Coordinates of C-alpha atoms in Angstrom, one line a residue:
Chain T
X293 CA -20.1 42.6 -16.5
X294 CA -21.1 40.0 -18.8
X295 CA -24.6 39.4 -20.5
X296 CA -27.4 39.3 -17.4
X297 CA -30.3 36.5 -18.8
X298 CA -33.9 36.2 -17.4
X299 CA -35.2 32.6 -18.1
X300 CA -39.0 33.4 -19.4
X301 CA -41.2 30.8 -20.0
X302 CA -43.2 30.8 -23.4
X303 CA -46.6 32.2 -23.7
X304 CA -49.2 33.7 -21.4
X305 CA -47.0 34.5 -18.7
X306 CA -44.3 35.8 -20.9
X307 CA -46.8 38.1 -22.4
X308 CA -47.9 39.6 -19.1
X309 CA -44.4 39.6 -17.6
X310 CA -43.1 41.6 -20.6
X311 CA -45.5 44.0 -20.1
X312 CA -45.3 44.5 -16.4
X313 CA -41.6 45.0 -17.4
X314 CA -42.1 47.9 -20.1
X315 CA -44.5 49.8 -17.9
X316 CA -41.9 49.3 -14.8
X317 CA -39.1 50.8 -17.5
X318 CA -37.2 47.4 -17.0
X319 CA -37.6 47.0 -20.9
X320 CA -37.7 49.2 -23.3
X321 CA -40.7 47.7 -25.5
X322 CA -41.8 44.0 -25.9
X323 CA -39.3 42.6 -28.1
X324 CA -39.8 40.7 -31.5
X325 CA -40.1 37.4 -30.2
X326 CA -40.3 35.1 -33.4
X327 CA -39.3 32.1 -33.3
X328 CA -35.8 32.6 -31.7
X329 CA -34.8 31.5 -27.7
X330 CA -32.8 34.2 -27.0
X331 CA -33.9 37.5 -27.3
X332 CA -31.6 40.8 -26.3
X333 CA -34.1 42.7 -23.7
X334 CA -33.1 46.5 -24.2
X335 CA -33.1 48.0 -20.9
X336 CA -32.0 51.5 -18.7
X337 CA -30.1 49.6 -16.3
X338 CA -26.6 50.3 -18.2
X339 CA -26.2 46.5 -18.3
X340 CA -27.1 44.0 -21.3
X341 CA -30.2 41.8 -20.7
X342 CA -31.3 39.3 -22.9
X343 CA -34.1 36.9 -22.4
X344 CA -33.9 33.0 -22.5
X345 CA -37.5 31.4 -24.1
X346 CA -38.0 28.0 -22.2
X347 CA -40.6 25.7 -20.4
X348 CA -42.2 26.7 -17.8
X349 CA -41.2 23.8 -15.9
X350 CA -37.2 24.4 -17.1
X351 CA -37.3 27.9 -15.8
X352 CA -36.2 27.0 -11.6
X353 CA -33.7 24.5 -13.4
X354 CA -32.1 27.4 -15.6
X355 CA -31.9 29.7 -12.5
X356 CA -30.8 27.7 -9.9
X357 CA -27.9 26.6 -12.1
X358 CA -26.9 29.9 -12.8
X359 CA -27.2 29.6 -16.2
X360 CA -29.9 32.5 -16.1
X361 CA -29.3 35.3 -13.2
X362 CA -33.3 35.7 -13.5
X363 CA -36.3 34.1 -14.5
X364 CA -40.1 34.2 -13.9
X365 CA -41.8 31.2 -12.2
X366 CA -45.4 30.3 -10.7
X367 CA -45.3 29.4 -7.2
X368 CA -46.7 25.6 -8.4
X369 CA -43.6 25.2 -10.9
X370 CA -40.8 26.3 -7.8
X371 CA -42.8 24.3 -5.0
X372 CA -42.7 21.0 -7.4
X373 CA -38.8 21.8 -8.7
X374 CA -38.0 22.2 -4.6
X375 CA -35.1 24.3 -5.9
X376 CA -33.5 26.9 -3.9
X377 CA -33.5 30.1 -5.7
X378 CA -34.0 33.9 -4.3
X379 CA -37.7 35.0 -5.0
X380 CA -37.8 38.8 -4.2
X381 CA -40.7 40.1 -6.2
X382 CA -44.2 38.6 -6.5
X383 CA -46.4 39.8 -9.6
X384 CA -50.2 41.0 -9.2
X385 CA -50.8 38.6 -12.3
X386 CA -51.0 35.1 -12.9
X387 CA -53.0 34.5 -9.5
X388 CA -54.5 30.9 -9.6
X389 CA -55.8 28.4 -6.5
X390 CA -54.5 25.0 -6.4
X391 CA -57.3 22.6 -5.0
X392 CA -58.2 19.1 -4.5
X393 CA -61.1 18.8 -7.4
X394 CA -63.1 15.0 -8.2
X395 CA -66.7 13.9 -9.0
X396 CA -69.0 15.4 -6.7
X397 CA -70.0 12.1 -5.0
X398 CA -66.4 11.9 -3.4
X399 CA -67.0 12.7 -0.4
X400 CA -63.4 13.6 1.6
X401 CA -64.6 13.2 4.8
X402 CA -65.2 9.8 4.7
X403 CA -61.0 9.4 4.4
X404 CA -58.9 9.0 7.2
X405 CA -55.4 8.2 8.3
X406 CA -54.2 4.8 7.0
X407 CA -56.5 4.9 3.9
X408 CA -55.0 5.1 0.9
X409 CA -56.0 7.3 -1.8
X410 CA -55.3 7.1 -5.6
X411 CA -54.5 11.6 -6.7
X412 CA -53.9 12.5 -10.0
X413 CA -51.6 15.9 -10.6
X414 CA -49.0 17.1 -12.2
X415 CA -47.5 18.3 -9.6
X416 CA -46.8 15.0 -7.6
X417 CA -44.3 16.4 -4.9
X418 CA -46.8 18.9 -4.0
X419 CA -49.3 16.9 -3.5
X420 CA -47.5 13.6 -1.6
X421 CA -46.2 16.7 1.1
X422 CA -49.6 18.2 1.2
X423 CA -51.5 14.2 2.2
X424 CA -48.4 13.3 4.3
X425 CA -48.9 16.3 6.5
X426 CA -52.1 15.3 7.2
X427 CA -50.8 11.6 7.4
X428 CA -53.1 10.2 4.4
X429 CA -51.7 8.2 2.4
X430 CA -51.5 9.0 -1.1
X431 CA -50.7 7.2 -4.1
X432 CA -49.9 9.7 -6.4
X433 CA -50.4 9.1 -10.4
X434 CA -48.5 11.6 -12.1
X435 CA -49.7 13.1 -15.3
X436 CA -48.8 16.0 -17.9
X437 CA -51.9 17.3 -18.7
X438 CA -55.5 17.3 -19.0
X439 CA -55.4 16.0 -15.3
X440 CA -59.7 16.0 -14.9
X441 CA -59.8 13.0 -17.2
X442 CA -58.2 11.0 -14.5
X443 CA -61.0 11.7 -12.0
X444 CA -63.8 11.9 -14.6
X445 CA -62.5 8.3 -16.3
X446 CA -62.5 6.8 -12.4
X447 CA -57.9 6.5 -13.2
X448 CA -57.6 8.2 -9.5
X449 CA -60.5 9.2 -7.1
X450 CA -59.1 13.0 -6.7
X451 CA -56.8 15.2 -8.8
X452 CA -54.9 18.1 -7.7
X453 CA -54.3 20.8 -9.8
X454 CA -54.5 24.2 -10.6
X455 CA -57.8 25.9 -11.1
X456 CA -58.0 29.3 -12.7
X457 CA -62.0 29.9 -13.2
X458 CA -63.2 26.8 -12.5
X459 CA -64.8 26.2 -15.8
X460 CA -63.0 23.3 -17.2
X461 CA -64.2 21.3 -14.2
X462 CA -67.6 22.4 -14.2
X463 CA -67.8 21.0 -18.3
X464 CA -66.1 18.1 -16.9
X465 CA -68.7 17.6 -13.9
X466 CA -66.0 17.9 -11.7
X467 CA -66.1 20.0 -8.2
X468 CA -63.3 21.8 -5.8
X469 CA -63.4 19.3 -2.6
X470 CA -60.9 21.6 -1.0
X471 CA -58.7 24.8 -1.9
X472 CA -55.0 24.3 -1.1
X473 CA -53.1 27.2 -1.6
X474 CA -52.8 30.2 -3.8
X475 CA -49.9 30.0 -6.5
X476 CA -48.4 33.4 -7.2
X477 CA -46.1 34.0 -10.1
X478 CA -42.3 35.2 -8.8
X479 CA -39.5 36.9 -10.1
X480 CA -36.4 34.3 -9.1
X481 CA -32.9 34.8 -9.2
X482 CA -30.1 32.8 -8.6
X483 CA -28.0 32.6 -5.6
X484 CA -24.4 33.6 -5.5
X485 CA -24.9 36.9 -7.7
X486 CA -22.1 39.3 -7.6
X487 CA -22.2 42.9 -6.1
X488 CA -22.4 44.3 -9.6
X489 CA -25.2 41.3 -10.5
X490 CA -27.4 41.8 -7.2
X491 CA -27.2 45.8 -8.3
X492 CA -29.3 45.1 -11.1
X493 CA -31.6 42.7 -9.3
X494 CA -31.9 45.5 -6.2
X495 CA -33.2 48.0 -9.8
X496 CA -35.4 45.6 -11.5
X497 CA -37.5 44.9 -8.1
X498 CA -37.2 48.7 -7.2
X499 CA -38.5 49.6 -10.5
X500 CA -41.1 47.0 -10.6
X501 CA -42.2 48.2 -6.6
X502 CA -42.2 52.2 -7.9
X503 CA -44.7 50.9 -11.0
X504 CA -46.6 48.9 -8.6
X505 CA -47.2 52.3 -6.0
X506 CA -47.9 54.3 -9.2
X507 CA -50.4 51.9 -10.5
X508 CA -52.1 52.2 -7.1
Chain Z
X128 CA -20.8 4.2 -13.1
X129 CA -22.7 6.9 -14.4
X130 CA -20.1 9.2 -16.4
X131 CA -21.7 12.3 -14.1
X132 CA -20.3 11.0 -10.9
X133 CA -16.9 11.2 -12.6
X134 CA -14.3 13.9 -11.1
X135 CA -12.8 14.4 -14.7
X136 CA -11.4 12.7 -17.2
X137 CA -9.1 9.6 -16.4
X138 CA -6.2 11.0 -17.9
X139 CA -7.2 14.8 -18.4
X140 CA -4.7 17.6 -17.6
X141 CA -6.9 18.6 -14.9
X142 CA -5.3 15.6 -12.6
X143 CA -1.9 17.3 -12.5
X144 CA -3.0 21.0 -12.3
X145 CA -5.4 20.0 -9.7
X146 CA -3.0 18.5 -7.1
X147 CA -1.2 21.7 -8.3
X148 CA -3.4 23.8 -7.2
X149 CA -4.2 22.0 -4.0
X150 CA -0.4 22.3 -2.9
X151 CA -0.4 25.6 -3.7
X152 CA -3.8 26.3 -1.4
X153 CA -2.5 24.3 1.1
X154 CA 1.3 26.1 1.1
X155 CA -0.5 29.3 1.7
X156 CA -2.9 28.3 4.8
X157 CA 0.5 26.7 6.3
X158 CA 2.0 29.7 6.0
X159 CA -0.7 31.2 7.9
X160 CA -0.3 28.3 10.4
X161 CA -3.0 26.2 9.3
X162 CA -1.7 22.3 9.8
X163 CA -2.7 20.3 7.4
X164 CA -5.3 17.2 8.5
X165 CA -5.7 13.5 7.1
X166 CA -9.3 13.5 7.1
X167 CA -10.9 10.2 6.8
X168 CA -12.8 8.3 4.1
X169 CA -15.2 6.6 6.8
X170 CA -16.7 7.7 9.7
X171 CA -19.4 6.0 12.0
X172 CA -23.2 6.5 10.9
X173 CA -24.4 6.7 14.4
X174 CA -22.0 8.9 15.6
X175 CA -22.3 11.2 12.9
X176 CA -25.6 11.2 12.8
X177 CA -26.1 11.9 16.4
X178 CA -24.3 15.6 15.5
X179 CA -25.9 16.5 12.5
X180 CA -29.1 17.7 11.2
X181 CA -31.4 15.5 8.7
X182 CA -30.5 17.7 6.0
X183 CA -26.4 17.0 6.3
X184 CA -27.4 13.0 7.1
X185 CA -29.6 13.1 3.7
X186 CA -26.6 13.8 1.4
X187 CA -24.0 11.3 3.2
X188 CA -23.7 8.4 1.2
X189 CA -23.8 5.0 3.7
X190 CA -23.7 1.4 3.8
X191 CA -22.7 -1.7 6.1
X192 CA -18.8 -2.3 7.6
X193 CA -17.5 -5.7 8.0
X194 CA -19.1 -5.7 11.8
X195 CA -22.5 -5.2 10.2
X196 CA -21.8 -1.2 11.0
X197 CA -23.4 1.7 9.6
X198 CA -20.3 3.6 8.2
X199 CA -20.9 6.6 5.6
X200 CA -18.3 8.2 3.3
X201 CA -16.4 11.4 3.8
X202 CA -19.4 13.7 2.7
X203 CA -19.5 17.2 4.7
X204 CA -15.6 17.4 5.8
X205 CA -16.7 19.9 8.8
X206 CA -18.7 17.2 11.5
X207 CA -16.1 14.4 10.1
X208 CA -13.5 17.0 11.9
X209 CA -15.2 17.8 14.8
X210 CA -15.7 14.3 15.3
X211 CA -11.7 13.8 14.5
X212 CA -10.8 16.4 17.3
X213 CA -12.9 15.4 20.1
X214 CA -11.8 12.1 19.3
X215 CA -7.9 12.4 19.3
X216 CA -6.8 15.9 18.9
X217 CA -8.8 17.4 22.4
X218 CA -5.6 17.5 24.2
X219 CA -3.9 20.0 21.9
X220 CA -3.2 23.1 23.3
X221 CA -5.6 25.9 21.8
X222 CA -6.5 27.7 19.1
X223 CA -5.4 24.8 16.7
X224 CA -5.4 25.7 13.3
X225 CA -6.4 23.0 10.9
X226 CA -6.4 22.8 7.3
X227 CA -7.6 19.3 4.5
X228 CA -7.7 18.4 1.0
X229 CA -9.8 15.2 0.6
X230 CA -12.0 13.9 -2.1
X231 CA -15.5 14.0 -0.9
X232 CA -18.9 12.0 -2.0
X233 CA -22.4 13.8 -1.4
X234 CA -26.2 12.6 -3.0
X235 CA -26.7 15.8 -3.2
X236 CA -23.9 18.2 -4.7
X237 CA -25.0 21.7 -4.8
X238 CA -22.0 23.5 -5.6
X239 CA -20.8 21.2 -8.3
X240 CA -23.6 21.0 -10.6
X241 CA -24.2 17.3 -11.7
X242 CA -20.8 15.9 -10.1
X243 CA -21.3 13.6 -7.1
X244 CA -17.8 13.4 -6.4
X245 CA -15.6 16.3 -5.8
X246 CA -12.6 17.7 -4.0
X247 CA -12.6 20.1 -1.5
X248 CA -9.9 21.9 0.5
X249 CA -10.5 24.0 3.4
X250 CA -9.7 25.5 7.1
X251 CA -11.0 25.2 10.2
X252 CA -10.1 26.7 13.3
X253 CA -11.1 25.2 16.9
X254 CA -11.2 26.7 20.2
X255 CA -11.5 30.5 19.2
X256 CA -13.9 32.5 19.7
X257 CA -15.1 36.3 19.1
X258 CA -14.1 39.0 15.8
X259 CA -10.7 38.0 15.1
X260 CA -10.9 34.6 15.0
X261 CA -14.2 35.3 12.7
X262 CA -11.8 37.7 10.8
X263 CA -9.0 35.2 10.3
X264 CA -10.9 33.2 8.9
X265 CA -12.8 34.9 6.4
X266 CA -9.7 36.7 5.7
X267 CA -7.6 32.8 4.9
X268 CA -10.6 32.0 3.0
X269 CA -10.7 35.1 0.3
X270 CA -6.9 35.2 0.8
X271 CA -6.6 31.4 -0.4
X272 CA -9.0 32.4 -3.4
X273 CA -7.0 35.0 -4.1
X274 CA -3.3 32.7 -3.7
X275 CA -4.6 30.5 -6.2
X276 CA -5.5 33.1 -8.7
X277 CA -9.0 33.4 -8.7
X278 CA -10.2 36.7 -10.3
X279 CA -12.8 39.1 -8.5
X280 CA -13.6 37.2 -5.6
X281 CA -16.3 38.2 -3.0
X282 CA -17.9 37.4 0.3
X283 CA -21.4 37.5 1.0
X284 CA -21.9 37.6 4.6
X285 CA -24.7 37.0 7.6
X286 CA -25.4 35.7 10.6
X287 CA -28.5 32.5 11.5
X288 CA -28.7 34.9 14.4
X289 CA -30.5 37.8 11.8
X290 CA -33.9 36.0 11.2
X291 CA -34.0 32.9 14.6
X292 CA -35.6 35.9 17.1
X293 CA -38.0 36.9 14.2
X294 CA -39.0 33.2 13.3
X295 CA -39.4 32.1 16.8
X296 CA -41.5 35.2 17.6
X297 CA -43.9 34.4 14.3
X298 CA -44.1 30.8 14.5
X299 CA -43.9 29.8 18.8
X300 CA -44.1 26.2 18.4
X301 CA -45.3 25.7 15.2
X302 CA -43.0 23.4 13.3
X303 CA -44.8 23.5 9.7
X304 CA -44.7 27.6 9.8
X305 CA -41.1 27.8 11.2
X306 CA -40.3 25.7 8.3
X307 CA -42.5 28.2 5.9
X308 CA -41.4 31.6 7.2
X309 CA -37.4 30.6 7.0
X310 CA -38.0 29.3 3.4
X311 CA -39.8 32.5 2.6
X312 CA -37.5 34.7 4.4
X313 CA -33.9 32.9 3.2
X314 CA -35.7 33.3 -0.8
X315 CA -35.8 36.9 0.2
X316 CA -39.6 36.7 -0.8
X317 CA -40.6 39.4 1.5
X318 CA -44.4 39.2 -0.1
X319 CA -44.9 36.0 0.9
X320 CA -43.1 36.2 4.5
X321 CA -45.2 39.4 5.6
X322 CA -47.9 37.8 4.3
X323 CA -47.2 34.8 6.3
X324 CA -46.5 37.1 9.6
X325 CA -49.6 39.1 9.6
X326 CA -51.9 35.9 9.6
X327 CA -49.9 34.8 12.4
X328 CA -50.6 38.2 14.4
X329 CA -47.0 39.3 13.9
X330 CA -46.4 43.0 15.6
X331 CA -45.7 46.3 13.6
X332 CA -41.8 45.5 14.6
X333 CA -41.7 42.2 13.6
X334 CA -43.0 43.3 10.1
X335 CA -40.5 46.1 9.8
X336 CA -37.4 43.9 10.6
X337 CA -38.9 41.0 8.0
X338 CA -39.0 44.0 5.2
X339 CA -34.6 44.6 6.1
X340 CA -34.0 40.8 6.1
X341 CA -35.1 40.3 2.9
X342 CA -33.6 43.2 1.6
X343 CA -32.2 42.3 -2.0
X344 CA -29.3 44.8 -1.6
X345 CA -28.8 45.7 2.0
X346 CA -26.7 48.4 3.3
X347 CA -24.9 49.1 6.8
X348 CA -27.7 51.3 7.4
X349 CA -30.5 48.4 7.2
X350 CA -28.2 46.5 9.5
X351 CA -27.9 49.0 12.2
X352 CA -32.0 49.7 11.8
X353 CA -32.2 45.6 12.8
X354 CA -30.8 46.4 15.4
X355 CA -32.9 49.3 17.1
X356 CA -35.1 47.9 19.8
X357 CA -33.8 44.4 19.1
X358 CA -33.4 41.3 21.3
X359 CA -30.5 40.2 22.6
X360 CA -29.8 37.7 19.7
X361 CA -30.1 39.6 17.0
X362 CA -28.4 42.8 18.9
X363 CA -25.2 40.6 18.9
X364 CA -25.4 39.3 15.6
X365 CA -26.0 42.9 14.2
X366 CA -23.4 44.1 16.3
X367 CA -20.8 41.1 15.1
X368 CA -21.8 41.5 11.7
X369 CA -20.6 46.0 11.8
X370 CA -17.5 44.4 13.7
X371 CA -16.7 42.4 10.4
X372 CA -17.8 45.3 7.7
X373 CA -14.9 47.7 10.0
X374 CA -11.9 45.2 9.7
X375 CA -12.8 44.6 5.7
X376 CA -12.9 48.0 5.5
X377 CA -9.2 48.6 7.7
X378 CA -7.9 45.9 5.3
X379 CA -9.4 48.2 2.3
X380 CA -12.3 44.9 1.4
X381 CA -15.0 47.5 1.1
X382 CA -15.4 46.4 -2.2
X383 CA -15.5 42.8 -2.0
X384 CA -17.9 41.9 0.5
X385 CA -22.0 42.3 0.3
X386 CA -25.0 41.9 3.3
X387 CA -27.1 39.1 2.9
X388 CA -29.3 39.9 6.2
X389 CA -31.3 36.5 5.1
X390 CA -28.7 34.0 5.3
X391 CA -30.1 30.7 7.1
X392 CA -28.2 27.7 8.6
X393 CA -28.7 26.0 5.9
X394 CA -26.4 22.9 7.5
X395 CA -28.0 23.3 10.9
X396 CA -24.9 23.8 12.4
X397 CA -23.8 26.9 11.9
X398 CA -24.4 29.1 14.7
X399 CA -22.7 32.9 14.2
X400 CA -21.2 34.3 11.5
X401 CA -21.9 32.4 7.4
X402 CA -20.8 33.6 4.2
X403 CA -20.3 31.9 0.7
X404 CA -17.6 33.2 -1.9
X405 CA -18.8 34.3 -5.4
X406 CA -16.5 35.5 -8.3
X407 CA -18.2 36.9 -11.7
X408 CA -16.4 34.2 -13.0
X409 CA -18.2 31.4 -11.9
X410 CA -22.1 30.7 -11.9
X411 CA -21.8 29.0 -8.8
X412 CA -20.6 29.8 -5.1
X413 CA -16.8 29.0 -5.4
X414 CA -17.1 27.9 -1.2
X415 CA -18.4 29.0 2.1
X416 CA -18.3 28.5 5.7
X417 CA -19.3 30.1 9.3
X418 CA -19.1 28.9 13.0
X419 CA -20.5 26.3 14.8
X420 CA -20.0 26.8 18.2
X421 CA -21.9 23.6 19.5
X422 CA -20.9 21.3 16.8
X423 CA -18.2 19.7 18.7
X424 CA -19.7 19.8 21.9
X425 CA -22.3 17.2 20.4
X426 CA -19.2 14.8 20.4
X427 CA -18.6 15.1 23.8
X428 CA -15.8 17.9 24.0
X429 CA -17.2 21.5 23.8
X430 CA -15.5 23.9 22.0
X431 CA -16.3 26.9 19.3
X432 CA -14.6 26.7 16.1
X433 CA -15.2 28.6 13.2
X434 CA -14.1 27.1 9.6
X435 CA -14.6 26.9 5.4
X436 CA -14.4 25.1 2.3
X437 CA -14.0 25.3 -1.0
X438 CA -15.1 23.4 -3.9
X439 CA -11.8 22.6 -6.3
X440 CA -13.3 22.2 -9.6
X441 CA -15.9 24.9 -9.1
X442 CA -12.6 27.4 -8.7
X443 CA -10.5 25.7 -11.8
X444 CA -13.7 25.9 -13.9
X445 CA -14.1 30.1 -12.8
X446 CA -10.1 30.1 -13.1
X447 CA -10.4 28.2 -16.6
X448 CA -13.2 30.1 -18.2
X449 CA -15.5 27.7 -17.7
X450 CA -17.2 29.0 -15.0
X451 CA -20.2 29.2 -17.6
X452 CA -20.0 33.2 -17.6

């Protein structure tokens, strides 16, 4: 069987995923990272693993063309990349809510169906499915990042986005208006994995479940 | 035109070795007494549309006819021939064995990465019904694979009947959590569809059988605990499902088949038995298929036929090399 590859996205999440992944005996240590983008993960699986450094918003792109078998993914990054991957293990980490958040004079109720509101996120397919369910209609603004200045500078009257503590929005003197959802971060895998390549998927979430029972 | 929609190359040597290869795929399933089909480049919108679910009608590329008719361009070969043989061929005498090669057009291309043109060869067969004619086919499509000299090729196999009785017991009439708990339980995320269940007052049982479908590796074993205390529905599909595992097994397949107790209908209609085709080859499913029992019947002439395709450059890339592995 060829070389296995786990798209990882760079940074925080990497560093808690790697760890989850020594102490479930799926790697052997954290590897030297540096600056490379491919990284052999040494493993007791009897098969060679190697890990593929990306964006987080690359990772559901990398899976779902096969290009990795695995990756790890928020819950926000899959649900905006509406790709069709498997998603068989869900961390205890990297927990977040994903909420409606503006000034504090914005007052939501006063919206109804046929007015149109102006939402700031980055995650604009999220957020046009959640206001059409309710049949609002929303003009979504889409932005990369530092989404509060849009509702603090008056660019849209709401953002959506994650929030984590809720601390950059209270410096901001911005407020949740209404909690969403809860994002969760996923191991994914691609579809149409061979026998011998769904083996090793079966062991990495059995090992990660059996850590999971020990740790409780 | 966008270079991506592009089959191959003008002049590449792919041309050649392609109609090569679809001779050769085509010479094998007549052998097997498939008759080959002229399937054709238009079809009516309306009538199409009638048949199909919004996620097939979504990918078909359309515009207007001389008459100011909706027409749309050979997309999803399967409803084009349902539509073909309630149409002109209902007369035949039955099982009629079918087989196609034809270029086909999708917006959405899932099996061929970028390309929104490809070709695609395949088999149906109309007016069968029960394990053997599920066999048969199953059998023609690894078979074919295997004619054309494709290396290591498997079947992953289920049934839409698996999860329907669990997702109708979770979600009653609500549309937004049917959706939810069939996303959650064909990504195998078991968290997140238990999770889902429990708020929704699902029973003890109905959590146990969620935990087997979304099984990452499931055995015979998981199958046949599906199956104790079951519905009707999913008794049959369980039971269907051991039928097909006992005739790979006579045929000596046990290695080249795997459970996928999650599968959905992911072109709405399917209706028994679904299965895609990997090879380690290939980073991409080389085909699939299952029955669809009522698909005809939505053109006026009832009849259950079971069929599959297969995506040509996806198996001369994984024959090539280039399969990305």
């Amino acid at each position: 069987m060829s070389t296995l590859r786990i798209a990882m996205p760079k940074g925080r999440l990497m560093e808690s995923a790697l760890a989850e992944f020594e102490r479930a005996g799926i790697s052997e240590k954290a590897p030297d990272i540096g600056r490379k983008l491919v990284i052999p993960l040494k493993n007791g699986s009897g098969s060679k693993l190697e890990l593929l450094l990306v964006k987080n918003a690359d990772v559901p792109t990398y899976v779902e063309h096969g290009v990795a078998e695995f990756g790890v993914c928020g819950t926000d990054v899959l649900d905006e990349a509406d790709c069709d991957v498997m998603r068989p293990w869900t961390f205890a980490f990297g927990r977040c809510r994903i909420a409606i958040a503006g000034r504090p004079e914005v007052d939501m109720s006063r919206w109804s169906a046929g007015d149109t509101l102006l939402v700031a996120s980055k995650y604009p397919r999220i957020t046009r499915r959640h206001f059409s369910d309710r049949g609002w209609n929303a003009e979504v603004i889409k932005l990369n990042g530092s989404v509060e200045l849009a509702a603090v500078l008056g660019l849209s009257d709401v953002i959506v986005d994650l929030v984590e503590s809720g601390r950059t929005l209270k410096e901001n003197g911005l407020v949740v208006h209404e909690v969403l959802g809860e994002t969760r971060v996923k191991l994914i895998a691609t579809r149409g994995l061979t026998r011998a390549q769904n083996d090793v998927l079966a062991w990495m979430v059995d090992e990660l479940s059996a850590a999971d029972r020990d740790k409780s | 035109m966008n270079s991506t929609t592009a089959v191959s190359p003008p002049l590449s040597a792919r041309v050649p070795r392609r109609r090569r290869f679809i001779e050769m795929a085509l010479a094998g399933l007549d052998a097997a007494g498939f008759r080959e089909i002229d399937v054709p480049l238009l079809a009516p919108f309306e009538e199409i549309r009638s048949a199909v679910d919004e996620s097939v009608a979504r990918e078909l590329f359309r515009f207007a006819g001389r008459s100011g008719e909706v027409l749309v361009l050979r997309g999803d070969v399967t409803p084009v021939v349902a539509w073909q043989y309630a149409r002109h061929l209902s007369e035949r005498p039955l099982p009629l064995r079918l087989s196609y090669a034809a270029r086909v057009a999708r917006v959405r291309q899932e099996f061929a990465r970028y390309r929104i043109e490809s070709h695609e060869l395949g088999a149906e067969l109309i007016g069968a019904q029960g394990l053997d004619a599920d066999v048969e086919i199953l059998s023609a499509a690894v078979e074919t694979l295997d004619g054309v000299g494709a290396q290591g090729v498997e079947c992953v196999i289920g049934h839409v009947g698996l999860s329907a009785s669990v997702i109708d017991e979770v979600s009653k009439s609500n549309g937004t959590l049917r959706r939810q708990l069939d996303t959650a339980i064909a990504a195998k995320d078991r968290n997140e569809a238990v999770e889902m269940a429990r708020a929704n007052g699902a029973s003890a049982e109905t959590i146990r059988r969620i935990k087997l479908l979304t099984l990452v590796r499931p055995k015979r074993a998981d199958l046949a605990a599906l199956a104790e205390g079951a519905p009707r529905e999913l008794a049959d599909a369980v039971l269907r499902l051991q039928q097909i595992i006992d005739a790979f097994a006579n045929r000596g397949w046990e290695d080249r088949f795997q459970l996928d107790l999650s599968r959905r209908n992911e072109r709405g209609y399917y209706s028994g038995v679904v299965f895609s085709l990997t090879s380690p080859a290939s980073q991409r499913a080389l085909g699939g298929g299952g029955r669809y029992d009522r698909l005809i019947g939505r053109f006026g002439v009832s009849q259950p036929a079971i069929g599959f395709g297969l995506r040509v450059e996806t198996i001369l890339d994984a024959i090539d090399g280039e399969g990305g592995r």
